[in-house]
Coordinates of C-alpha atoms in Angstrom, one line a residue:
M1412 CA 0.0 0.0 0.0
P1413 CA 2.3 2.7 -1.3
G1414 CA 2.0 6.1 0.3
G1415 CA 0.0 4.6 3.1
A1416 CA 0.9 3.3 6.4
V1417 CA 2.0 -0.1 7.7
P1418 CA -0.1 -1.3 10.6
L1419 CA 1.9 -3.2 13.3
H1420 CA 0.8 -5.0 16.4
A1421 CA 2.8 -4.6 19.6
T1422 CA 2.6 -6.8 22.7
T1423 CA 3.6 -6.6 26.4
D1424 CA 4.1 -10.4 26.6
V1425 CA 7.8 -11.1 26.6
N1426 CA 7.2 -14.7 25.5
R1427 CA 5.3 -13.8 22.3
I1428 CA 7.8 -11.6 20.5
E1429 CA 8.8 -14.3 18.1
A1430 CA 7.1 -17.0 16.0
P1431 CA 7.5 -20.7 16.6
V1432 CA 10.7 -22.3 15.1
T1433 CA 10.2 -23.8 11.7
L1434 CA 12.3 -26.2 9.5
K1435 CA 12.7 -23.4 7.0
A1436 CA 14.5 -21.3 9.6
Y1437 CA 16.9 -24.2 10.4
L1438 CA 17.6 -24.7 6.7
M1439 CA 18.3 -21.0 5.9
C1440 CA 20.7 -20.6 8.8
A1441 CA 22.3 -24.0 8.1
F1442 CA 23.2 -22.9 4.6
A1443 CA 24.5 -19.5 5.8
A1444 CA 26.8 -21.5 8.2
F1445 CA 28.4 -23.0 5.1
G1446 CA 30.7 -20.0 5.2
G1447 CA 32.6 -21.8 7.9
I1448 CA 33.9 -24.2 5.3
F1449 CA 36.1 -21.3 4.0
F1450 CA 37.6 -20.7 7.4
G1451 CA 38.2 -24.4 8.1
F1452 CA 39.5 -25.5 4.7
D1453 CA 41.8 -22.5 4.2
S1454 CA 43.2 -22.9 7.8
G1455 CA 43.6 -26.6 7.4
Y1456 CA 45.0 -27.3 4.0
I1457 CA 48.2 -25.4 4.6
N1458 CA 49.1 -27.8 7.4
G1459 CA 49.6 -30.6 4.8
V1460 CA 50.9 -28.4 2.0
T1461 CA 53.8 -27.1 4.1
G1462 CA 54.8 -30.7 4.6
S1463 CA 54.7 -31.6 0.9
K1464 CA 58.1 -32.3 -0.5
V1465 CA 57.2 -30.8 -3.9
F1466 CA 56.0 -27.6 -2.3
I1467 CA 59.1 -27.4 0.0
H1468 CA 61.3 -27.8 -3.1
S1469 CA 59.4 -25.0 -4.9
I1470 CA 60.1 -22.6 -2.0
E1471 CA 63.5 -23.7 -0.7
G1472 CA 65.2 -25.6 -3.5
D1473 CA 65.6 -29.3 -4.4
S1474 CA 67.9 -30.1 -1.6
A1475 CA 65.6 -28.8 1.2
T1476 CA 63.7 -31.2 3.5
A1477 CA 61.6 -28.6 5.3
L1478 CA 60.5 -24.9 5.1
T1479 CA 62.6 -22.5 7.1
S1480 CA 60.9 -21.1 10.2
S1481 CA 60.6 -17.7 8.6
H1482 CA 59.1 -19.0 5.4
N1483 CA 56.7 -21.4 7.2
S1484 CA 55.6 -18.6 9.6
L1485 CA 55.0 -16.2 6.7
I1486 CA 53.1 -18.6 4.5
V1487 CA 50.8 -19.8 7.3
S1488 CA 50.2 -16.4 9.0
I1489 CA 49.7 -14.2 5.9
L1490 CA 46.2 -15.5 5.4
S1491 CA 45.3 -14.4 9.0
A1492 CA 46.8 -11.0 8.4
G1493 CA 44.6 -10.5 5.3
T1494 CA 41.6 -11.7 7.2
F1495 CA 42.2 -9.3 10.1
F1496 CA 41.9 -6.3 7.7
G1497 CA 39.1 -7.9 5.7
A1498 CA 37.1 -8.3 8.9
L1499 CA 37.6 -4.7 9.8
I1500 CA 36.6 -3.4 6.4
A1501 CA 33.6 -5.7 6.3
G1502 CA 32.0 -3.9 9.3
D1503 CA 31.7 -0.7 7.3
L1504 CA 30.6 -2.4 4.2
A1505 CA 27.9 -4.4 6.1
E1506 CA 26.5 -1.1 7.4
W1507 CA 26.5 0.6 4.0
F1508 CA 25.4 -2.2 1.6
G1509 CA 23.9 -4.9 3.8
R1510 CA 25.0 -8.2 5.3
R1511 CA 24.2 -10.4 2.3
P1512 CA 26.1 -8.4 -0.4
V1513 CA 29.2 -8.3 1.7
I1514 CA 29.3 -12.0 2.1
I1515 CA 28.8 -12.5 -1.6
A1516 CA 31.6 -10.0 -2.3
G1517 CA 33.8 -11.9 0.1
C1518 CA 33.3 -15.1 -1.9
F1519 CA 34.6 -13.4 -5.1
V1520 CA 37.6 -11.9 -3.4
Y1521 CA 38.4 -15.3 -1.9
M1522 CA 38.3 -16.9 -5.3
I1523 CA 40.7 -14.4 -6.8
G1524 CA 43.1 -15.3 -4.0
V1525 CA 42.7 -19.0 -4.8
I1526 CA 43.5 -18.4 -8.5
L1527 CA 46.8 -16.7 -7.5
Q1528 CA 47.7 -19.5 -5.1
A1529 CA 47.0 -22.2 -7.8
A1530 CA 49.4 -20.3 -10.2
H1531 CA 52.3 -20.8 -7.8
S1532 CA 55.3 -22.7 -9.2
S1533 CA 58.3 -21.3 -7.3
G1534 CA 59.3 -18.7 -4.8
L1535 CA 57.0 -16.9 -2.3
G1536 CA 55.4 -14.2 -4.5
L1537 CA 52.1 -15.9 -5.7
I1538 CA 51.5 -18.2 -2.7
V1539 CA 51.9 -15.3 -0.3
S1540 CA 49.9 -12.7 -2.3
G1541 CA 47.2 -15.3 -3.0
R1542 CA 46.8 -16.2 0.6
L1543 CA 46.8 -12.5 1.6
I1544 CA 44.0 -11.7 -0.9
A1545 CA 42.1 -14.9 0.0
G1546 CA 42.4 -13.7 3.6
F1547 CA 40.5 -10.5 2.8
G1548 CA 37.6 -12.6 1.4
V1549 CA 37.6 -14.9 4.4
G1550 CA 37.6 -11.8 6.6
F1551 CA 34.5 -10.5 4.9
V1552 CA 32.7 -13.9 5.2
S1553 CA 33.8 -14.8 8.8
A1554 CA 32.9 -11.4 10.2
I1555 CA 29.5 -10.9 8.5
I1556 CA 28.2 -14.5 8.4
I1557 CA 28.1 -14.5 12.3
L1558 CA 26.3 -11.2 12.3
Y1559 CA 23.9 -12.3 9.6
M1560 CA 23.1 -15.7 11.3
S1561 CA 22.6 -14.0 14.7
E1562 CA 20.2 -11.5 13.2
I1563 CA 18.0 -14.0 11.3
S1564 CA 18.0 -17.0 13.8
P1565 CA 15.1 -17.6 16.1
R1566 CA 16.2 -16.8 19.7
K1567 CA 15.3 -20.3 21.0
V1568 CA 17.7 -22.1 18.8
R1569 CA 20.2 -19.2 17.9
G1570 CA 23.0 -20.8 19.9
A1571 CA 22.6 -24.1 18.2
L1572 CA 22.3 -22.6 14.7
V1573 CA 25.3 -20.2 15.1
S1574 CA 27.3 -23.2 16.5
G1575 CA 26.7 -24.7 13.1
Y1576 CA 29.2 -22.1 11.8
Q1577 CA 31.9 -23.7 14.0
F1578 CA 30.7 -27.1 12.9
C1579 CA 31.3 -26.1 9.2
I1580 CA 34.7 -24.9 10.2
T1581 CA 35.5 -28.3 11.6
I1582 CA 34.1 -29.9 8.4
G1583 CA 36.4 -27.6 6.4
L1584 CA 39.4 -28.7 8.4
L1585 CA 38.4 -32.4 8.0
L1586 CA 38.0 -32.0 4.2
A1587 CA 41.4 -30.2 4.1
S1588 CA 43.0 -33.1 6.0
C1589 CA 41.4 -35.7 3.8
V1590 CA 42.7 -33.9 0.6
D1591 CA 46.2 -33.4 2.1
Y1592 CA 46.2 -37.1 3.1
A1593 CA 45.2 -38.1 -0.4
T1594 CA 47.8 -36.0 -2.1
E1595 CA 50.8 -36.4 0.3
N1596 CA 52.5 -39.0 -1.9
R1597 CA 52.2 -37.2 -5.2
N1598 CA 55.5 -36.2 -6.8
D1599 CA 54.1 -33.4 -8.9
T1600 CA 52.5 -30.0 -8.3
G1601 CA 49.2 -31.7 -7.7
S1602 CA 50.4 -32.4 -4.2
Y1603 CA 49.7 -28.7 -3.3
R1604 CA 47.6 -27.4 -6.3
I1605 CA 44.8 -29.9 -5.7
P1606 CA 44.2 -28.8 -2.1
I1607 CA 44.4 -25.1 -3.2
C1608 CA 42.0 -25.4 -6.2
I1609 CA 39.3 -27.3 -4.3
Q1610 CA 38.8 -24.1 -2.3
F1611 CA 37.3 -22.5 -5.5
A1612 CA 34.2 -24.7 -5.1
W1613 CA 33.4 -23.3 -1.6
G1614 CA 33.2 -19.7 -3.0
I1615 CA 30.9 -20.7 -5.9
I1616 CA 28.5 -22.6 -3.6
L1617 CA 28.2 -20.0 -0.9
A1618 CA 27.9 -17.0 -3.4
T1619 CA 25.2 -18.8 -5.4
G1620 CA 23.2 -19.8 -2.3
L1621 CA 23.4 -16.3 -0.8
F1622 CA 21.7 -14.9 -3.9
L1623 CA 18.6 -16.9 -2.8
L1624 CA 18.6 -15.9 0.9
P1625 CA 17.0 -12.7 2.2
E1626 CA 18.7 -9.7 3.8
S1627 CA 18.7 -9.4 7.6
P1628 CA 15.4 -7.9 8.8
R1629 CA 17.3 -6.0 11.6
Y1630 CA 19.5 -4.3 9.0
L1631 CA 16.4 -3.3 6.9
V1632 CA 14.8 -1.9 10.0
K1633 CA 17.9 0.1 10.8
K1634 CA 17.8 1.5 7.2
G1635 CA 14.1 2.3 7.6
Q1636 CA 12.9 -0.3 5.1
V1637 CA 10.1 -1.6 7.3
D1638 CA 8.0 -3.1 4.6
R1639 CA 10.9 -5.2 3.3
A1640 CA 11.8 -6.2 6.8
R1641 CA 8.3 -7.4 7.4
H1642 CA 8.3 -9.6 4.3
V1643 CA 11.8 -10.9 5.0
L1644 CA 10.7 -11.8 8.6
S1645 CA 7.7 -13.5 7.1
R1646 CA 10.0 -15.7 5.0
L1647 CA 12.3 -16.5 7.9
R1648 CA 9.6 -17.4 10.3
G1649 CA 7.3 -19.2 7.9
Q1650 CA 4.4 -17.0 8.7
P1651 CA 2.1 -14.8 6.5
P1652 CA 3.2 -11.1 6.5
D1653 CA 0.1 -10.1 8.5
S1654 CA 0.7 -12.7 11.1
E1655 CA 0.5 -11.5 14.7
F1656 CA 3.9 -13.1 15.3
V1657 CA 5.6 -11.3 12.5
E1658 CA 3.9 -8.0 13.5
T1659 CA 4.9 -8.3 17.2
E1660 CA 8.5 -9.3 16.3
I1661 CA 9.0 -6.5 13.8
T1662 CA 7.5 -4.0 16.3
E1663 CA 9.9 -5.2 19.0
I1664 CA 12.9 -4.8 16.7
L1665 CA 11.6 -1.3 15.8
A1666 CA 11.0 -0.3 19.4
N1667 CA 14.5 -1.5 20.4
H1668 CA 16.0 0.4 17.4
E1669 CA 14.2 3.6 18.5
F1670 CA 15.3 3.0 22.1
E1671 CA 18.9 2.6 21.2
K1672 CA 18.8 5.6 18.8
N1673 CA 18.0 7.7 21.8
L1674 CA 21.0 6.3 23.7
I1675 CA 23.4 6.1 20.7
P1676 CA 22.6 8.9 18.2
D1677 CA 23.7 8.7 14.6
T1678 CA 26.9 10.8 14.6
G1679 CA 28.3 10.0 11.1
Y1680 CA 31.1 7.6 10.0
W1681 CA 33.8 8.3 12.6
G1682 CA 31.2 8.9 15.3
S1683 CA 29.8 5.4 14.7
W1684 CA 33.2 3.9 15.3
Y1685 CA 33.7 6.1 18.3
Q1686 CA 30.4 4.8 19.7
C1687 CA 31.9 1.3 20.0
F1688 CA 34.2 2.7 22.7
T1689 CA 31.8 4.9 24.7
G1690 CA 30.8 4.4 28.3
G1691 CA 32.8 3.5 31.3
L1692 CA 34.4 0.2 32.3
R1693 CA 32.3 0.2 35.5
T1694 CA 29.1 0.5 33.5
S1695 CA 27.9 -3.1 32.9
N1696 CA 26.0 -2.2 29.7
S1697 CA 28.5 0.3 28.2
N1698 CA 29.5 -0.1 24.6
L1699 CA 33.2 -0.1 25.7
R1700 CA 32.6 -3.1 27.9
K1701 CA 30.8 -4.9 25.1
T1702 CA 33.6 -4.2 22.6
I1703 CA 36.2 -5.3 25.1
L1704 CA 34.2 -8.5 25.9
G1705 CA 33.8 -9.4 22.2
T1706 CA 37.4 -8.8 21.2
S1707 CA 38.9 -10.4 24.3
L1708 CA 36.5 -13.4 23.9
Q1709 CA 37.9 -14.1 20.4
M1710 CA 41.5 -13.5 21.7
M1711 CA 40.9 -16.1 24.4
Q1712 CA 39.6 -18.6 21.9
Q1713 CA 42.9 -18.3 20.1
W1714 CA 44.9 -18.5 23.3
T1715 CA 43.6 -22.0 23.9
G1716 CA 46.3 -23.1 21.4
V1717 CA 44.0 -25.1 19.1
N1718 CA 45.5 -23.7 16.0
F1719 CA 48.9 -25.0 17.0
I1720 CA 47.4 -28.4 16.4
F1721 CA 45.7 -27.6 13.1
Y1722 CA 48.4 -25.5 11.6
Y1723 CA 51.6 -27.3 12.8
S1724 CA 50.6 -30.8 14.0
T1725 CA 52.0 -32.5 10.9
P1726 CA 55.6 -31.2 11.1
F1727 CA 55.5 -31.2 15.0
L1728 CA 54.5 -34.9 15.1
Q1729 CA 57.1 -35.7 12.5
S1730 CA 59.8 -34.2 14.7
T1731 CA 58.9 -36.5 17.6
G1732 CA 60.1 -39.7 15.8
A1733 CA 57.3 -41.6 17.5
I1734 CA 54.4 -41.2 15.0
S1735 CA 54.7 -43.4 11.9
N1736 CA 52.2 -41.4 9.9
S1737 CA 51.8 -37.8 11.1
F1738 CA 49.4 -37.0 8.2
L1739 CA 47.0 -39.7 9.4
M1740 CA 47.3 -38.6 13.0
S1741 CA 46.4 -35.0 12.0
L1742 CA 43.4 -36.4 10.1
I1743 CA 42.3 -38.2 13.3
F1744 CA 42.6 -35.0 15.3
T1745 CA 40.4 -33.3 12.7
I1746 CA 37.8 -36.0 12.8
I1747 CA 37.6 -35.7 16.6
N1748 CA 37.0 -32.0 16.1
V1749 CA 34.1 -32.6 13.7
V1750 CA 32.3 -35.2 15.7
S1751 CA 32.6 -33.3 19.0
T1752 CA 31.3 -30.0 17.8
P1753 CA 27.6 -31.1 17.4
I1754 CA 27.5 -31.7 21.1
S1755 CA 27.3 -27.9 21.4
F1756 CA 24.1 -27.8 19.5
W1757 CA 22.4 -29.3 22.6
T1758 CA 24.5 -27.8 25.4
M1759 CA 24.4 -24.3 24.0
E1760 CA 20.6 -24.2 24.4
H1761 CA 20.1 -26.5 27.4
V1762 CA 23.2 -25.8 29.6
G1763 CA 24.0 -22.3 28.4
R1764 CA 26.9 -20.3 26.9
R1765 CA 28.6 -19.4 30.2
P1766 CA 28.8 -23.0 31.8
V1767 CA 30.0 -24.4 28.4
L1768 CA 32.9 -21.9 28.3
I1769 CA 33.8 -22.4 32.0
W1770 CA 33.8 -26.2 31.9
G1771 CA 35.4 -26.3 28.5
A1772 CA 38.3 -24.2 29.7
A1773 CA 38.8 -26.4 32.7
G1774 CA 38.9 -29.5 30.6
M1775 CA 41.4 -28.0 28.2
F1776 CA 43.6 -26.8 31.1
F1777 CA 44.0 -30.3 32.6
C1778 CA 44.6 -32.0 29.3
Q1779 CA 47.3 -29.5 28.3
V1780 CA 49.0 -29.7 31.7
I1781 CA 49.1 -33.6 31.4
V1782 CA 50.5 -33.4 27.9
G1783 CA 53.2 -31.0 29.1
A1784 CA 54.1 -33.0 32.2
V1785 CA 54.3 -36.4 30.4
G1786 CA 56.3 -34.9 27.5
D1787 CA 58.8 -33.2 29.8
T1788 CA 59.5 -36.3 31.8
V1789 CA 59.1 -39.4 29.6
G1790 CA 57.4 -38.4 26.4
F1791 CA 58.1 -36.2 23.3
N1792 CA 61.1 -34.5 24.9
K1793 CA 63.0 -37.8 25.6
T1794 CA 64.5 -39.1 22.3
H1795 CA 67.6 -40.9 20.9
V1796 CA 69.1 -41.2 17.5
D1797 CA 69.1 -44.7 16.0
S1798 CA 71.8 -46.3 13.8
A1799 CA 70.1 -44.9 10.6
G1800 CA 70.3 -41.4 12.0
N1801 CA 66.5 -41.1 12.8
T1802 CA 65.2 -39.4 15.9
I1803 CA 63.2 -41.9 17.9
A1804 CA 61.2 -41.4 21.2
N1805 CA 62.5 -43.4 24.1
N1806 CA 59.0 -44.2 25.4
I1807 CA 56.5 -44.8 22.7
S1808 CA 53.7 -45.6 25.3
A1809 CA 54.2 -42.2 26.9
V1810 CA 54.0 -40.5 23.5
N1811 CA 50.8 -42.3 22.7
A1812 CA 49.3 -41.1 26.1
Q1813 CA 50.2 -37.6 25.1
V1814 CA 48.5 -38.0 21.7
A1815 CA 45.4 -39.3 23.5
F1816 CA 45.2 -36.3 25.8
I1817 CA 45.7 -34.0 22.8
A1818 CA 42.7 -35.7 21.3
I1819 CA 40.7 -35.2 24.5
Y1820 CA 41.8 -31.5 24.6
I1821 CA 40.4 -31.1 21.0
F1822 CA 37.1 -32.6 22.2
F1823 CA 36.8 -30.0 25.0
F1824 CA 37.6 -27.2 22.6
A1825 CA 35.3 -28.3 19.8
S1826 CA 32.3 -28.7 22.2
S1827 CA 32.9 -25.4 24.1
W1828 CA 35.2 -22.5 23.1
G1829 CA 35.1 -23.3 19.4
P1830 CA 31.4 -22.6 18.9
A1831 CA 30.5 -20.6 22.0
A1832 CA 32.9 -17.7 21.3
W1833 CA 31.2 -17.2 17.9
V1834 CA 27.7 -17.4 19.4
C1835 CA 28.5 -14.8 22.1
I1836 CA 29.9 -12.1 19.8
G1837 CA 26.9 -12.3 17.6
E1838 CA 24.6 -11.6 20.6
I1839 CA 26.1 -9.0 22.8
F1840 CA 26.1 -5.9 20.7
P1841 CA 23.2 -3.4 20.3
I1842 CA 21.9 -2.9 16.7
Q1843 CA 23.5 0.6 16.4
I1844 CA 27.0 -0.8 16.6
R1845 CA 26.4 -4.5 16.0
A1846 CA 28.1 -4.7 12.5
R1847 CA 31.2 -2.9 13.7
G1848 CA 31.3 -4.7 17.1
V1849 CA 31.2 -8.1 15.4
A1850 CA 33.8 -7.0 12.9
L1851 CA 36.1 -5.8 15.6
S1852 CA 35.7 -9.1 17.5
T1853 CA 36.3 -11.2 14.4
A1854 CA 39.3 -9.0 13.6
S1855 CA 40.7 -9.8 17.1
N1856 CA 40.3 -13.5 16.4
W1857 CA 42.4 -13.1 13.2
L1858 CA 44.9 -10.8 14.8
W1859 CA 45.7 -13.3 17.5
N1860 CA 45.5 -16.1 14.9
T1861 CA 48.2 -14.3 13.0
I1862 CA 50.4 -13.7 16.1
I1863 CA 50.2 -17.4 17.1
A1864 CA 50.9 -18.5 13.6
V1865 CA 53.9 -16.3 13.4
I1866 CA 55.5 -17.1 16.7
T1867 CA 54.8 -20.9 16.9
P1868 CA 57.5 -22.0 14.6
Y1869 CA 60.0 -20.0 16.6
M1870 CA 58.7 -21.6 19.7
V1871 CA 58.9 -25.3 18.6
D1872 CA 61.4 -25.6 15.8
S1873 CA 64.6 -27.3 16.7
D1874 CA 66.8 -24.5 15.5
E1875 CA 64.8 -21.9 17.3
G1876 CA 63.0 -22.2 20.7
N1877 CA 62.8 -26.0 20.6
L1878 CA 60.2 -26.1 23.3
R1879 CA 58.8 -29.4 22.0
S1880 CA 56.3 -30.6 24.7
N1881 CA 56.9 -27.6 26.8
V1882 CA 54.8 -25.6 24.5
F1883 CA 51.8 -27.3 26.1
W1884 CA 52.7 -25.6 29.4
V1885 CA 52.2 -22.3 27.6
W1886 CA 48.8 -23.3 26.1
G1887 CA 47.7 -24.9 29.5
G1888 CA 48.5 -21.7 31.4
L1889 CA 46.5 -19.7 28.8
C1890 CA 43.6 -22.1 29.1
G1891 CA 43.7 -21.4 32.9
C1892 CA 43.3 -17.7 32.0
C1893 CA 40.3 -18.6 29.8
W1894 CA 38.6 -20.3 32.7
L1895 CA 39.1 -17.3 35.0
Y1896 CA 37.9 -15.0 32.2
A1897 CA 34.7 -17.0 31.5
Y1898 CA 33.8 -17.2 35.2
L1899 CA 34.3 -13.5 35.9
L1900 CA 33.3 -11.7 32.6
V1901 CA 31.0 -13.8 30.3
P1902 CA 27.2 -13.3 30.8
E1903 CA 24.6 -15.9 30.0
T1904 CA 22.6 -15.1 26.9
K1905 CA 20.7 -18.3 26.4
G1906 CA 17.0 -18.1 25.4
L1907 CA 17.0 -14.3 25.0
S1908 CA 16.2 -12.2 21.9
L1909 CA 19.0 -9.9 20.7
E1910 CA 17.1 -7.0 22.1
Q1911 CA 16.6 -8.8 25.5
V1912 CA 20.4 -9.5 25.7
D1913 CA 21.0 -5.7 25.7
Q1914 CA 18.4 -5.3 28.5
M1915 CA 19.9 -8.2 30.5
M1916 CA 23.4 -6.7 30.4
A1917 CA 22.1 -3.4 31.7
E1918 CA 20.4 -5.0 34.7
T1919 CA 22.7 -7.7 35.9
T1920 CA 26.3 -8.9 36.2
P1921 CA 27.9 -11.9 34.4
R1922 CA 27.8 -14.1 37.5
T1923 CA 24.1 -13.4 38.2
S1924 CA 23.0 -13.2 34.5
A1925 CA 21.7 -16.8 34.3
K1926 CA 18.9 -15.9 36.7
W1927 CA 17.7 -12.9 34.8
R1928 CA 14.4 -13.0 33.1
P1929 CA 12.8 -10.3 30.9
T1930 CA 9.7 -8.6 32.5
K1931 CA 8.8 -6.1 29.7
T1932 CA 9.1 -5.7 26.0
F1933 CA 10.8 -2.8 24.3
A1934 CA 7.4 -2.0 22.6
S1935 CA 5.8 -1.4 26.0
E1936 CA 8.8 0.6 27.2
M1937 CA 8.5 2.9 24.2
G1938 CA 4.7 3.2 24.6
M1939 CA 4.0 1.2 21.4
T1940 CA 1.6 -1.4 22.8
G1941 CA -1.5 -2.1 20.9
D1942 CA -1.9 -1.3 17.2
H1943 CA 0.4 1.3 15.7
K1944 CA 1.1 2.5 12.3
L1945 CA 4.4 3.2 10.6
I1946 CA 4.9 5.5 7.6
H1947 CA 5.4 3.3 4.5
D1948 CA 8.8 2.8 3.0
D1949 CA 8.1 5.4 0.2
E1950 CA 7.6 8.0 2.9
H1951 CA 10.9 7.4 4.8
K1952 CA 9.6 4.9 7.3
E1953 CA 9.6 7.2 10.3
L1954 CA 7.5 6.4 13.3
A1955 CA 4.0 7.8 12.8

């Protein structure tokens, strides 16, 4: 009804602000989660490629048996560096053009990077530049896919659905390990080009699928396109556009947007970035606190040390002299990662984000300490050289015990910090700064990913730090920090709408947040209960 008004129905019932969950909602979010394949495969394939003899010779020359620490560090970490900047840029682009177009653009940038990597034949130029450009694409996707999924998911299953992103990351890692394992014995450039070229398929699949998915209704509301937001919400919830559920949810989103506009006025480009850092550290609901929480949560996820396993486990296990097939063992670690992650689909909604993070950190801490202690006394660190000149572990049983606890550690990570950190950053930011807040948090993930990828070879390589098993003392200590961090600072967001999360953080503390329950809707707080009308999109969509 152009030129007219859009009638909307508001409610005071906090339990009726969203339609019942449908299969359609699951399927839409599940497909969006496919973006995790990018992250996982691109992170995982390099672990095997850097162990490929053909690839090593293309970088170091025909007499080399391994990449130098500096070259290994550069090749592995440069993707994360590109992704850091890509995630930051994506926050702006998502505000200007929408969530969906930015993800699609990321797919095409990613594919350009893949083409450059596939063209590599010798030297560092193409492989490094290709991974850098692909990193920008992964940054676009990894930052905005979380934002997009959080904004379209039903609140009752949002944790499970966003956990699907981490599940897709683990599937990407598994596929990368399978491809690496299948190509490890090739004596031609296919040993590294096949893993690289397969990435092209992920970009095509996600870009094609995103053309069929709708834009985020919360983004449309923020841009004043209320009619479009209503019809998108109708598609997402499987309800007719004039359904009471659709009307009450869109009104709640609108009311929250108006409420937050009063608190966080639109102050232009630089002002919008500044808003991410406003408020005091003592104010529980300040934007500064939320930005620090989001960025530090992603930092802590990297501090668990899991990427040491997925980036460097193949050369590290080769160096122990106790593992007959390090490629196969890396594949087993990846399978454990995949099968453990779906546990979070249930625990995220029935146990909660906060307990999952606390207990996950505790489990990782004990596993890492055991691996470090066994390795330092009778395991990885105790070796001898046999008559053939090979380095062999003195106690194979002790090494096997270490490998078993590394596997258990991966189980704890995959069922807790892996998915929960992504779920939380998609929930804690208000709509006015959500795109930039999620982008900053994702950029933090990639910044620390880069730092760890850069320093790890210098920590464990025999001609550098040569920490060997002692590196697990480092990761164990950091997992202890993760436990303390989760206990003191992470609030419980289970079962709340994105708008209610903002309300909860204003009224409670992290340690008491699990007991908080909403008592009023934003529509009632803004005096919008009953039937209200909004000016149609053609007339600038202002509140009537």
